[in-house]
Short mmCIF file of C-alpha atoms in Angstrom, two decimals:
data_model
loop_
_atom_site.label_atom_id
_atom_site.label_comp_id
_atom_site.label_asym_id
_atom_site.label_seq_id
_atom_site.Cartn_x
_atom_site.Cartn_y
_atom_site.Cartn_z
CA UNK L 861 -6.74 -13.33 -7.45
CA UNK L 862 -8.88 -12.36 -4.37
CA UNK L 863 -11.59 -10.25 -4.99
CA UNK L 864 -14.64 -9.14 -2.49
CA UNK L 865 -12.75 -10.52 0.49
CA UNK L 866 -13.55 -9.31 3.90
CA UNK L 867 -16.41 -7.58 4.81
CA UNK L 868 -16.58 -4.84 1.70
CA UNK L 869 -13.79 -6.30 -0.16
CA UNK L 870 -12.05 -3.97 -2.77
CA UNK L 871 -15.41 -1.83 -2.80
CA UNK L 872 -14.08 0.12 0.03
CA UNK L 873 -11.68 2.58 -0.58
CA UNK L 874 -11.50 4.25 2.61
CA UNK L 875 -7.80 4.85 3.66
CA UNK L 876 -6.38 3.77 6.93
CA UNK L 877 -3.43 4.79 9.13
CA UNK L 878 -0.95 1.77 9.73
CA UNK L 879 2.49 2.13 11.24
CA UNK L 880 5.37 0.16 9.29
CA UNK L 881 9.00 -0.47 10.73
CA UNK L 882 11.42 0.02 8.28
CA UNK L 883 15.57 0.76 8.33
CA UNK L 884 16.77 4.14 8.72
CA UNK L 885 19.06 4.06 5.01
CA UNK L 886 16.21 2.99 2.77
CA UNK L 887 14.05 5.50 4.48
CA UNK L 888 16.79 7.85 4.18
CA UNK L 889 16.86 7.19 0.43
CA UNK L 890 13.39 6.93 -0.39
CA UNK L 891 13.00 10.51 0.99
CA UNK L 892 16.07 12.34 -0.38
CA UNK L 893 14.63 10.65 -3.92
CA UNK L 894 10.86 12.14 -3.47
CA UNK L 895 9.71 8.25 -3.60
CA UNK L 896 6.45 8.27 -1.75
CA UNK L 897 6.54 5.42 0.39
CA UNK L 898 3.19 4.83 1.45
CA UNK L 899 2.33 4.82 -2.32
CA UNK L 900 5.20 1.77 -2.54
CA UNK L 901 3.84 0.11 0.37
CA UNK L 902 0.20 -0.24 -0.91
CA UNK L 903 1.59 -1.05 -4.68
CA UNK L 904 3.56 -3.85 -3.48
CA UNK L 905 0.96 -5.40 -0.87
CA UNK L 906 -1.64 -4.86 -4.44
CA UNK L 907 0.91 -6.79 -6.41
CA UNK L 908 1.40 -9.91 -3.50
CA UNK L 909 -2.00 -10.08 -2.87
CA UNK L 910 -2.67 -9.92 -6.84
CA UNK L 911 -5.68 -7.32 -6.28
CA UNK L 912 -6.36 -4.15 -8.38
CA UNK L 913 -6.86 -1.31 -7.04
CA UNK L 914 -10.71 0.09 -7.14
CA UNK L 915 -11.31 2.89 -9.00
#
């Protein structure tokens, strides 16, 4: 698990803006099924990186 990496680690919870390329159909789908994808995005690179999120 990684934990305080970086300069402030999982202590900062600021947001950034980050651009991510994906294919038009699963866009397509994730919108016409109200799935926030920025939400999946940050849930799955949480779950690879095996990090919780701060709270």
């Amino acid at each position: 698990m990684i934990e305080g990496t970086g300069f402030r680690g999982n202590l900062d919870t600021r947001t950034v803006r980050r651009n991510a390329v994906l294919p038009s159909w699963p866009n397509h789908a994730a919108e016409h099924a109200g799935i926030n994808v920025s939400r999946v995005l940050q849930e799955a690179l949480m779950k690879v990186l095996d990090v919780r999120k701060a709270r």
